[in-house]
Amino acid sequence: MVKNKGKYKMPSASFTSSRSCVRRSRRKGANRISLPSRSSSEEPCELPCQEPNQSMPGAGSTTSSSTATGASSSSATSTAMAAAATAAFTSSTNTPDVNGGSGGSTSGSSSSHHSPYDLRRKSPPHHYAAAGTSGTPVSSVLASTNYSASMLPARKRPRRTCSVTSESCSAISAAHYLQYELPDEVLLTIFGYLLEQDLCRVSQVCKRFQAIANDTELWKNLYQHVYEYDLPLFNPAPCRFEFMSREVSGHANPWKESFHQLYRGVHVRPGYQDLTFQGRNISYFNTVQGALDYADERGTSSGSGDGSDGHGALVFLHAGTYRGEFLVIDSDVALIGAAPGNVAESVILERESESTVMFVEGAKQAYAGHLTLKFSPDVTSTVPHHKHYCLEVGENCSPTIDHCIIRSTSVVGAAVCVSGVGANPVVRHCDISDCENVGLYVTDYAQGTYEDNEISRNALAGIWVKNFANPIMRRNHIHHGRDVGIFTFDNGLGYFEANDIHNNRIAGFEVKAGANPTVVHCEIHHGQTGGIYVHENGLGQFIDNKIHSNNFAGVWITSNSNPTIRRNEIYNGHQGGVYIFGEGRGLIEHNNIYGNALAGIQIRTNSDPIVRHNKIHHGQHGGIYVHEKGQGLIEENEVYANTLAGVWITTGSTPVLRRNRIHSGKQVGVYFYDNGHGKLEDNDIFNHLYSGVQIRTGSNPIIRGNKIWGGQNGGVLVYNGGLGLLEQNEIFDNAMAGVWIKTDSNPTLKRNKIFDGRDGGICIFNGGKGILEENDIFRNAQAGVLISTQSHPILRRNRIFDGLAAGVEITNNATATLEVNQIFNNRFGGLCLASGVQPIVTDNKIFNNQDAVEKAVANGQCLYKISSYTSFPMHDFYRCQTCNTTDRNAICVNCIKTCHAGHEVEFIRHDRFFCDCGAGTLTNQCQLQGEPTQDTDTLYDSAAPMESHTLMVN
């Protein structure tokens, strides 16, 4: 500011803290613009600019120049603006004079029109200019116009009187008026005609100018004329550009701050190269290549290529379609679209041959953002294009590709190709869709980070990873592809995290030929075939993913592949959960597999996985299905609440099941059939609607150390030629027999504990055989061992005791070999034989049995009193022809003597039965019982077990 050392001194531009706002017009409702206090330390406006009048290469470029020069322009600008503002304001508005009259009116009709701004009139009219022309001192002027120094604020009063010239007095008057009298709104209007460099210079005049020149709307209008964005764009770090609102950015004037950060850029804006802007120093070009050449030349001449702030060269591409340019980027330049609305849709780079944009060695911190890249080869052209791409990233470069739309109509190759050692781009927020080939292809040891991209509706795979490429891919949306979602093959690697992969025509994720990706926290769902497909020696780690609602299996593993499937949720598949076939392997652990239409895990055709610590439940079919020579180690899983068998093992399969909890199924717990084998060790098998274990049709498993309990249809059922070794198991609390052996089956039972059954301990009938050795059979509701209907087992060194019925019962033309058994403390007796039964009995100890039947007969009791629906005493039974009893009825000897005395009766045989007379099922009331009890079960034998219906629905 110009300062007079004479009597009059210009008021200071600084304000005390008590006057922190600029004075404004008296117009009601006018907005105040806040000023910093005297103590504030607001930085002066600094706008980076290019060297003025710098020459540029090429015919298609110009650089507009600024007329302001040096720091000395501050006071000159102030004086010039004062005069200009006064003249402009006086000539363009009907401003009232200082006495309230109208001045400058051009017509009668406009004399009544008032300016929208009322100027401050705290002083009489100023005549500094008139006084100055006659050499009159300022003090004389003040006196002659009744304008005393006392009318000014104390800090603005002149300290001494001095003689001033007319020119300086006029300048003082104009500057004073401009700085202290002119309304803020008028200054805003005037400043609105300035461009950015002049506006920065004006802001250095005084604090009031600085506050007004920093107005957000001023800078927004300037900014949008240059950059066209709807929001300010910030460049906080190399290769990082972000649109942010004022609230998010934290800047008082985000438009100005963005201007400051981006001003180093050159612009590709056809039609602007010949325009000149006073107060602006921006280079414009017609072509992208021209702008790149200029940026490279400027970088070479300055030695950095990045201006002065550590950021690379910056090229803005304004709205339009740029065709035919083959852009090879080999330096740290940023290409960014500039347009209102959706920027990328408005700025298009397109080629028909070679690659549209190629980054090569040297582009370490290059950037391409907010662009549409198109590769549209002419299908009739003879120029081969199978090795050309829409976007290509080569060796030893690491560009950032951000918020781009990438399209390719080439039926070969890929839309984006990243290849070679040291290729390490960042590709984020891009849309790679609707391409007639692969979306993204990463190969030949390339790396890179690919985040938040939309990859969809491509004709081939959404992503290919091949030949030791090792990308990082996070939060991508890969969907509705006409092929696989992600395909890793030929030793491809990669880390895939939190991607959403769905509705692809083939698998969501395919791994092949030695590929070994890591896939975590992804959602792979609604595939038209499967979720994950690992084949031909594929590897991979799939951890903490959600895999669901796929048309085929959630996970396929085949042909010697060996992936790790850990802590995934695999559910609601339209077929199975995990399907391992064709010599597949794999580690399947800690997964939650449920609600699938077929088996939760299916293992077949010589496959040999490790399956452990999984929850496999609520399947619409079975839990685990091992068939066609399937193998596998299945341990410590929880398999429950499945509609069919918890585990099926069939057709030559030999899995090992250890320490699993298999329970609460709606059919069988573990089902061996059609030559199913394997080992069942240390499992807890309980609460199934059918039996805990079923073995049939040539199956020969080893069942050792298990707890089998709570079955509604028995513990273990061996039938239809079933075999097996049952050893050291605890079989208890089953609703029917602990072990059933029937229909020519021949298992071996050794050292088992079979107890607390709600029916018999072991029931052998319909030609059943078997070897029973060293078992403890106790506390069962019916016979410890019941042998019936042409069966012939061998019982050796067993202990059969504490039964609620007989120890061993043999009936219905069955026989047995009993050697060295101990049978004691059973209620009805130790060994009870029906008529015609002649077992082979050697060295057995039968002692201390309660003989309740003989005692009841001796006491004249009806034998029904000591029987129940589940424990039938063996004794002589009769029919009464007088009472018309049927073949289904039996009457004990005491009822014959008492209740049917004098009737025509018939001895039938000595066998197990309960008395129908005591049960109240006959016409005459029993005289030996109290109130009759209605009989609901008149069968002589225990109810037959329910066989599995699995085969009916398989």
Tab-separated table of N, CA and C in Angstrom, residues 611-737:
chain	number	residue	atom	x	y	z
A	611	VAL	N	-11.072	-83.930	5.568
A	611	VAL	CA	-12.273	-83.161	5.920
A	611	VAL	C	-12.344	-83.109	7.434
A	612	ARG	N	-12.149	-81.925	8.019
A	612	ARG	CA	-12.119	-81.868	9.483
A	612	ARG	C	-12.640	-80.539	10.010
A	613	HIS	N	-13.192	-80.616	11.222
A	613	HIS	CA	-13.668	-79.437	11.956
A	613	HIS	C	-14.744	-78.663	11.190
A	614	ASN	N	-15.509	-79.327	10.356
A	614	ASN	CA	-16.584	-78.658	9.640
A	614	ASN	C	-17.921	-78.869	10.346
A	615	LYS	N	-18.844	-77.967	10.100
A	615	LYS	CA	-20.248	-78.173	10.464
A	615	LYS	C	-21.009	-78.434	9.169
A	616	ILE	N	-21.646	-79.601	9.112
A	616	ILE	CA	-22.367	-80.012	7.904
A	616	ILE	C	-23.787	-80.338	8.349
A	617	HIS	N	-24.711	-79.493	8.013
A	617	HIS	CA	-26.024	-79.613	8.672
A	617	HIS	C	-27.153	-79.073	7.816
A	618	HIS	N	-28.339	-79.503	8.182
A	618	HIS	CA	-29.601	-79.050	7.577
A	618	HIS	C	-29.584	-79.171	6.048
A	619	GLY	N	-28.893	-80.178	5.571
A	619	GLY	CA	-28.941	-80.441	4.137
A	619	GLY	C	-30.273	-81.044	3.732
A	620	GLN	N	-30.701	-80.745	2.525
A	620	GLN	CA	-31.939	-81.330	2.023
A	620	GLN	C	-31.726	-82.782	1.601
A	621	HIS	N	-30.483	-83.205	1.575
A	621	HIS	CA	-30.116	-84.579	1.250
A	621	HIS	C	-29.289	-85.099	2.412
A	622	GLY	N	-28.157	-85.716	2.158
A	622	GLY	CA	-27.310	-86.222	3.223
A	622	GLY	C	-26.221	-85.244	3.617
A	623	GLY	N	-25.444	-85.634	4.631
A	623	GLY	CA	-24.346	-84.795	5.092
A	623	GLY	C	-23.092	-84.996	4.267
A	624	ILE	N	-22.482	-86.212	4.382
A	624	ILE	CA	-21.275	-86.557	3.633
A	624	ILE	C	-21.564	-87.832	2.852
A	625	TYR	N	-21.240	-87.825	1.560
A	625	TYR	CA	-21.540	-88.954	0.676
A	625	TYR	C	-20.230	-89.406	0.036
A	626	VAL	N	-19.783	-90.636	0.398
A	626	VAL	CA	-18.535	-91.179	-0.131
A	626	VAL	C	-18.885	-92.401	-0.971
A	627	HIS	N	-18.581	-92.370	-2.256
A	627	HIS	CA	-18.997	-93.465	-3.130
A	627	HIS	C	-18.005	-93.642	-4.267
A	628	GLU	N	-18.175	-94.749	-4.999
A	628	GLU	CA	-17.327	-95.095	-6.143
A	628	GLU	C	-15.843	-95.035	-5.778
A	629	LYS	N	-15.464	-95.840	-4.764
A	629	LYS	CA	-14.094	-95.959	-4.303
A	629	LYS	C	-13.540	-94.651	-3.741
A	630	GLY	N	-14.405	-93.833	-3.239
A	630	GLY	CA	-13.941	-92.639	-2.550
A	630	GLY	C	-13.201	-92.988	-1.274
A	631	GLN	N	-12.306	-92.093	-0.880
A	631	GLN	CA	-11.524	-92.298	0.335
A	631	GLN	C	-11.668	-91.040	1.201
A	632	GLY	N	-10.618	-90.689	1.907
A	632	GLY	CA	-10.645	-89.459	2.680
A	632	GLY	C	-10.531	-89.690	4.165
A	633	LEU	N	-9.948	-88.708	4.838
A	633	LEU	CA	-9.913	-88.676	6.302
A	633	LEU	C	-10.940	-87.645	6.742
A	634	ILE	N	-11.951	-88.119	7.477
A	634	ILE	CA	-13.062	-87.267	7.886
A	634	ILE	C	-13.063	-87.255	9.405
A	635	GLU	N	-12.620	-86.143	9.992
A	635	GLU	CA	-12.447	-86.159	11.443
A	635	GLU	C	-12.886	-84.851	12.090
A	636	GLU	N	-13.445	-85.022	13.289
A	636	GLU	CA	-13.822	-83.912	14.163
A	636	GLU	C	-14.788	-82.936	13.502
A	637	ASN	N	-15.678	-83.455	12.694
A	637	ASN	CA	-16.748	-82.654	12.111
A	637	ASN	C	-18.013	-82.808	12.947
A	638	GLU	N	-18.905	-81.843	12.797
A	638	GLU	CA	-20.239	-81.965	13.378
A	638	GLU	C	-21.233	-82.059	12.232
A	639	VAL	N	-21.861	-83.228	12.146
A	639	VAL	CA	-22.781	-83.523	11.052
A	639	VAL	C	-24.152	-83.761	11.668
A	640	TYR	N	-25.106	-82.897	11.356
A	640	TYR	CA	-26.379	-82.998	12.075
A	640	TYR	C	-27.536	-82.420	11.271
A	641	ALA	N	-28.728	-82.889	11.644
A	641	ALA	CA	-30.000	-82.350	11.140
A	641	ALA	C	-30.117	-82.406	9.624
A	642	ASN	N	-29.509	-83.424	8.991
A	642	ASN	CA	-29.665	-83.590	7.556
A	642	ASN	C	-30.881	-84.463	7.263
A	643	THR	N	-31.477	-84.276	6.082
A	643	THR	CA	-32.717	-84.962	5.753
A	643	THR	C	-32.496	-86.456	5.571
A	644	LEU	N	-31.412	-86.840	4.922
A	644	LEU	CA	-31.092	-88.260	4.757
A	644	LEU	C	-29.923	-88.603	5.666
A	645	ALA	N	-29.137	-89.593	5.317
A	645	ALA	CA	-28.081	-90.070	6.208
A	645	ALA	C	-27.064	-88.975	6.506
A	646	GLY	N	-26.539	-88.993	7.731
A	646	GLY	CA	-25.466	-88.061	8.062
A	646	GLY	C	-24.232	-88.318	7.223
A	647	VAL	N	-23.846	-89.607	7.117
A	647	VAL	CA	-22.721	-90.019	6.267
A	647	VAL	C	-23.143	-91.264	5.511
A	648	TRP	N	-22.954	-91.254	4.165
A	648	TRP	CA	-23.159	-92.443	3.332
A	648	TRP	C	-21.799	-92.931	2.873
A	649	ILE	N	-21.620	-94.253	2.896
A	649	ILE	CA	-20.382	-94.837	2.385
A	649	ILE	C	-20.776	-96.048	1.548
A	650	THR	N	-20.393	-96.042	0.269
A	650	THR	CA	-20.917	-97.063	-0.632
A	650	THR	C	-19.919	-97.367	-1.758
A	651	THR	N	-20.233	-98.431	-2.491
A	651	THR	CA	-19.546	-98.822	-3.734
A	651	THR	C	-18.025	-98.783	-3.627
A	652	GLY	N	-17.504	-99.600	-2.724
A	652	GLY	CA	-16.067	-99.775	-2.631
A	652	GLY	C	-15.315	-98.653	-1.963
A	653	SER	N	-15.981	-97.728	-1.350
A	653	SER	CA	-15.317	-96.593	-0.707
A	653	SER	C	-14.735	-96.994	0.639
A	654	THR	N	-13.624	-96.340	1.002
A	654	THR	CA	-12.923	-96.692	2.242
A	654	THR	C	-12.472	-95.443	3.000
A	655	PRO	N	-13.349	-94.579	3.378
A	655	PRO	CA	-12.918	-93.404	4.154
A	655	PRO	C	-12.633	-93.777	5.605
A	656	VAL	N	-11.971	-92.866	6.301
A	656	VAL	CA	-11.739	-92.994	7.730
A	656	VAL	C	-12.473	-91.855	8.420
A	657	LEU	N	-13.387	-92.179	9.331
A	657	LEU	CA	-14.139	-91.180	10.086
A	657	LEU	C	-13.729	-91.268	11.541
A	658	ARG	N	-13.169	-90.178	12.067
A	658	ARG	CA	-12.695	-90.170	13.448
A	658	ARG	C	-13.223	-88.946	14.186
A	659	ARG	N	-13.647	-89.186	15.411
A	659	ARG	CA	-13.982	-88.123	16.360
A	659	ARG	C	-14.991	-87.118	15.799
A	660	ASN	N	-15.913	-87.579	15.020
A	660	ASN	CA	-16.997	-86.731	14.532
A	660	ASN	C	-18.194	-86.817	15.469
A	661	ARG	N	-18.999	-85.774	15.472
A	661	ARG	CA	-20.301	-85.801	16.127
A	661	ARG	C	-21.351	-85.822	15.020
A	662	ILE	N	-22.052	-86.968	14.947
A	662	ILE	CA	-23.030	-87.170	13.884
A	662	ILE	C	-24.368	-87.390	14.577
A	663	HIS	N	-25.258	-86.445	14.447
A	663	HIS	CA	-26.441	-86.510	15.312
A	663	HIS	C	-27.660	-85.811	14.715
A	664	SER	N	-28.789	-86.116	15.307
A	664	SER	CA	-30.062	-85.422	15.053
A	664	SER	C	-30.479	-85.477	13.597
A	665	GLY	N	-30.099	-86.560	12.915
A	665	GLY	CA	-30.518	-86.712	11.527
A	665	GLY	C	-31.934	-87.234	11.407
A	666	LYS	N	-32.529	-87.014	10.254
A	666	LYS	CA	-33.896	-87.459	10.025
A	666	LYS	C	-33.952	-88.876	9.471
A	667	GLN	N	-32.760	-89.477	9.240
A	667	GLN	CA	-32.703	-90.892	8.922
A	667	GLN	C	-31.557	-91.523	9.703
A	668	VAL	N	-30.621	-92.113	9.010
A	668	VAL	CA	-29.537	-92.866	9.631
A	668	VAL	C	-28.369	-91.926	9.952
A	669	GLY	N	-27.570	-92.291	10.958
A	669	GLY	CA	-26.365	-91.533	11.245
A	669	GLY	C	-25.284	-91.806	10.224
A	670	VAL	N	-24.777	-93.056	10.184
A	670	VAL	CA	-23.769	-93.469	9.202
A	670	VAL	C	-24.305	-94.708	8.494
A	671	TYR	N	-24.276	-94.675	7.151
A	671	TYR	CA	-24.939	-95.706	6.357
A	671	TYR	C	-23.922	-96.313	5.399
A	672	PHE	N	-23.577	-97.629	5.645
A	672	PHE	CA	-22.698	-98.372	4.750
A	672	PHE	C	-23.554	-99.289	3.889
A	673	TYR	N	-23.430	-99.196	2.572
A	673	TYR	CA	-24.211	-100.095	1.731
A	673	TYR	C	-23.469	-100.357	0.417
A	674	ASP	N	-23.864	-101.450	-0.237
A	674	ASP	CA	-23.280	-101.840	-1.531
A	674	ASP	C	-21.752	-101.808	-1.480
A	675	ASN	N	-21.203	-102.645	-0.578
A	675	ASN	CA	-19.754	-102.783	-0.443
A	675	ASN	C	-19.067	-101.509	0.025
A	676	GLY	N	-19.735	-100.735	0.801
A	676	GLY	CA	-19.076	-99.621	1.464
A	676	GLY	C	-18.227	-100.117	2.623
A	677	HIS	N	-17.023	-99.595	2.734
A	677	HIS	CA	-16.094	-100.048	3.771
A	677	HIS	C	-15.611	-98.830	4.556
A	678	GLY	N	-14.387	-98.915	5.057
A	678	GLY	CA	-13.821	-97.791	5.785
A	678	GLY	C	-13.791	-98.023	7.274
A	679	LYS	N	-13.322	-97.001	7.978
A	679	LYS	CA	-13.195	-97.056	9.435
A	679	LYS	C	-14.041	-95.962	10.073
A	680	LEU	N	-14.712	-96.365	11.149
A	680	LEU	CA	-15.529	-95.432	11.923
A	680	LEU	C	-15.004	-95.498	13.355
A	681	GLU	N	-14.226	-94.502	13.770
A	681	GLU	CA	-13.502	-94.577	15.035
A	681	GLU	C	-13.765	-93.352	15.907
A	682	ASP	N	-14.090	-93.628	17.163
A	682	ASP	CA	-14.178	-92.583	18.185
A	682	ASP	C	-15.175	-91.489	17.833
A	683	ASN	N	-16.234	-91.823	17.174
A	683	ASN	CA	-17.273	-90.863	16.834
A	683	ASN	C	-18.389	-90.893	17.873
A	684	ASP	N	-19.109	-89.797	17.946
A	684	ASP	CA	-20.294	-89.707	18.799
A	684	ASP	C	-21.501	-89.626	17.870
A	685	ILE	N	-22.300	-90.716	17.842
A	685	ILE	CA	-23.391	-90.848	16.876
A	685	ILE	C	-24.680	-90.999	17.669
A	686	PHE	N	-25.576	-90.019	17.544
A	686	PHE	CA	-26.725	-90.048	18.449
A	686	PHE	C	-27.936	-89.326	17.887
A	687	ASN	N	-29.084	-89.708	18.445
A	687	ASN	CA	-30.377	-89.036	18.224
A	687	ASN	C	-30.791	-88.998	16.758
A	688	HIS	N	-30.735	-90.134	16.101
A	688	HIS	CA	-31.239	-90.210	14.733
A	688	HIS	C	-32.629	-90.837	14.724
A	689	LEU	N	-33.400	-90.445	13.729
A	689	LEU	CA	-34.753	-90.985	13.622
A	689	LEU	C	-34.721	-92.465	13.302
A	690	TYR	N	-33.746	-92.907	12.515
A	690	TYR	CA	-33.517	-94.323	12.289
A	690	TYR	C	-32.346	-94.738	13.183
A	691	SER	N	-31.674	-95.798	12.839
A	691	SER	CA	-30.555	-96.265	13.664
A	691	SER	C	-29.322	-95.389	13.493
A	692	GLY	N	-28.417	-95.475	14.464
A	692	GLY	CA	-27.193	-94.691	14.396
A	692	GLY	C	-26.292	-95.112	13.264
A	693	VAL	N	-26.132	-96.452	13.067
A	693	VAL	CA	-25.292	-96.995	11.990
A	693	VAL	C	-26.066	-98.110	11.308
A	694	GLN	N	-26.051	-98.113	9.972
A	694	GLN	CA	-26.607	-99.234	9.208
A	694	GLN	C	-25.529	-99.780	8.279
A	695	ILE	N	-25.478	-101.156	8.210
A	695	ILE	CA	-24.505	-101.825	7.358
A	695	ILE	C	-25.260	-102.861	6.540
A	696	ARG	N	-25.110	-102.813	5.211
A	696	ARG	CA	-25.878	-103.742	4.382
A	696	ARG	C	-25.104	-104.100	3.112
A	697	THR	N	-25.614	-105.136	2.455
A	697	THR	CA	-25.203	-105.559	1.111
A	697	THR	C	-23.690	-105.565	0.915
A	698	GLY	N	-23.028	-106.441	1.661
A	698	GLY	CA	-21.606	-106.665	1.453
A	698	GLY	C	-20.685	-105.637	2.065
A	699	SER	N	-21.199	-104.649	2.703
A	699	SER	CA	-20.341	-103.627	3.331
A	699	SER	C	-19.603	-104.237	4.516
A	700	ASN	N	-18.370	-103.819	4.713
A	700	ASN	CA	-17.530	-104.446	5.730
A	700	ASN	C	-16.662	-103.390	6.428
A	701	PRO	N	-17.259	-102.465	7.170
A	701	PRO	CA	-16.473	-101.426	7.834
A	701	PRO	C	-15.886	-101.911	9.148
A	702	ILE	N	-14.942	-101.135	9.655
A	702	ILE	CA	-14.435	-101.298	11.013
A	702	ILE	C	-15.030	-100.169	11.845
A	703	ILE	N	-15.779	-100.540	12.876
A	703	ILE	CA	-16.465	-99.560	13.712
A	703	ILE	C	-15.923	-99.730	15.115
A	704	ARG	N	-15.099	-98.761	15.533
A	704	ARG	CA	-14.322	-98.952	16.757
A	704	ARG	C	-14.358	-97.679	17.626
A	705	GLY	N	-14.588	-97.898	18.906
A	705	GLY	CA	-14.452	-96.814	19.874
A	705	GLY	C	-15.493	-95.721	19.769
A	706	ASN	N	-16.651	-96.009	19.195
A	706	ASN	CA	-17.682	-95.001	19.018
A	706	ASN	C	-18.700	-95.035	20.154
A	707	LYS	N	-19.377	-93.920	20.324
A	707	LYS	CA	-20.574	-93.881	21.163
A	707	LYS	C	-21.769	-93.770	20.235
A	708	ILE	N	-22.658	-94.770	20.323
A	708	ILE	CA	-23.819	-94.816	19.436
A	708	ILE	C	-25.039	-94.901	20.335
A	709	TRP	N	-25.802	-93.810	20.373
A	709	TRP	CA	-26.872	-93.754	21.375
A	709	TRP	C	-28.028	-92.875	20.899
A	710	GLY	N	-29.143	-93.066	21.566
A	710	GLY	CA	-30.309	-92.222	21.309
A	710	GLY	C	-30.992	-92.475	19.991
A	711	GLY	N	-30.680	-93.562	19.291
A	711	GLY	CA	-31.364	-93.839	18.026
A	711	GLY	C	-32.804	-94.245	18.248
A	712	GLN	N	-33.683	-93.713	17.425
A	712	GLN	CA	-35.098	-94.049	17.568
A	712	GLN	C	-35.431	-95.409	16.978
A	713	ASN	N	-34.487	-95.983	16.222
A	713	ASN	CA	-34.740	-97.283	15.610
A	713	ASN	C	-33.563	-98.236	15.850
A	714	GLY	N	-32.886	-98.016	16.957
A	714	GLY	CA	-31.788	-98.892	17.302
A	714	GLY	C	-30.436	-98.227	17.151
A	715	GLY	N	-29.419	-98.910	17.670
A	715	GLY	CA	-28.062	-98.380	17.603
A	715	GLY	C	-27.390	-98.710	16.289
A	716	VAL	N	-27.170	-100.028	16.047
A	716	VAL	CA	-26.506	-100.498	14.824
A	716	VAL	C	-27.403	-101.546	14.184
A	717	LEU	N	-27.638	-101.394	12.881
A	717	LEU	CA	-28.430	-102.353	12.118
A	717	LEU	C	-27.551	-102.935	11.021
A	718	VAL	N	-27.377	-104.294	11.079
A	718	VAL	CA	-26.604	-104.991	10.052
A	718	VAL	C	-27.563	-105.952	9.357
A	719	TYR	N	-27.743	-105.776	8.052
A	719	TYR	CA	-28.765	-106.572	7.369
A	719	TYR	C	-28.395	-106.768	5.907
A	720	ASN	N	-29.148	-107.689	5.276
A	720	ASN	CA	-28.983	-107.989	3.849
A	720	ASN	C	-27.529	-108.291	3.481
A	721	GLY	N	-26.930	-109.215	4.233
A	721	GLY	CA	-25.579	-109.641	3.910
A	721	GLY	C	-24.501	-108.689	4.379
A	722	GLY	N	-24.820	-107.814	5.314
A	722	GLY	CA	-23.815	-106.905	5.831
A	722	GLY	C	-22.797	-107.615	6.700
A	723	LEU	N	-21.593	-107.031	6.741
A	723	LEU	CA	-20.505	-107.568	7.550
A	723	LEU	C	-20.061	-106.478	8.517
A	724	GLY	N	-18.770	-106.466	8.823
A	724	GLY	CA	-18.239	-105.396	9.660
A	724	GLY	C	-17.667	-105.898	10.965
A	725	LEU	N	-16.703	-105.157	11.482
A	725	LEU	CA	-16.136	-105.390	12.799
A	725	LEU	C	-16.549	-104.238	13.702
A	726	LEU	N	-17.321	-104.561	14.760
A	726	LEU	CA	-17.739	-103.566	15.750
A	726	LEU	C	-16.961	-103.849	17.028
A	727	GLU	N	-16.101	-102.907	17.401
A	727	GLU	CA	-15.154	-103.174	18.476
A	727	GLU	C	-15.048	-101.981	19.417
A	728	GLN	N	-15.150	-102.295	20.707
A	728	GLN	CA	-14.930	-101.308	21.771
A	728	GLN	C	-15.837	-100.083	21.638
A	729	ASN	N	-17.042	-100.288	21.183
A	729	ASN	CA	-18.018	-99.215	21.108
A	729	ASN	C	-18.892	-99.199	22.360
A	730	GLU	N	-19.441	-98.037	22.652
A	730	GLU	CA	-20.490	-97.915	23.659
A	730	GLU	C	-21.801	-97.661	22.934
A	731	ILE	N	-22.732	-98.626	23.085
A	731	ILE	CA	-24.005	-98.544	22.377
A	731	ILE	C	-25.095	-98.563	23.438
A	732	PHE	N	-25.776	-97.425	23.606
A	732	PHE	CA	-26.670	-97.320	24.766
A	732	PHE	C	-27.838	-96.380	24.480
A	733	ASP	N	-28.867	-96.550	25.309
A	733	ASP	CA	-30.027	-95.658	25.333
A	733	ASP	C	-30.703	-95.543	23.969
A	734	ASN	N	-30.734	-96.625	23.232
A	734	ASN	CA	-31.451	-96.616	21.961
A	734	ASN	C	-32.877	-97.108	22.167
A	735	ALA	N	-33.816	-96.603	21.377
A	735	ALA	CA	-35.227	-96.910	21.577
A	735	ALA	C	-35.534	-98.358	21.256
A	736	MET	N	-34.766	-98.943	20.356
A	736	MET	CA	-34.927	-100.362	20.049
A	736	MET	C	-33.601	-101.054	20.334
A	737	ALA	N	-33.325	-102.150	19.691
A	737	ALA	CA	-32.140	-102.931	20.044
A	737	ALA	C	-30.860	-102.135	19.864
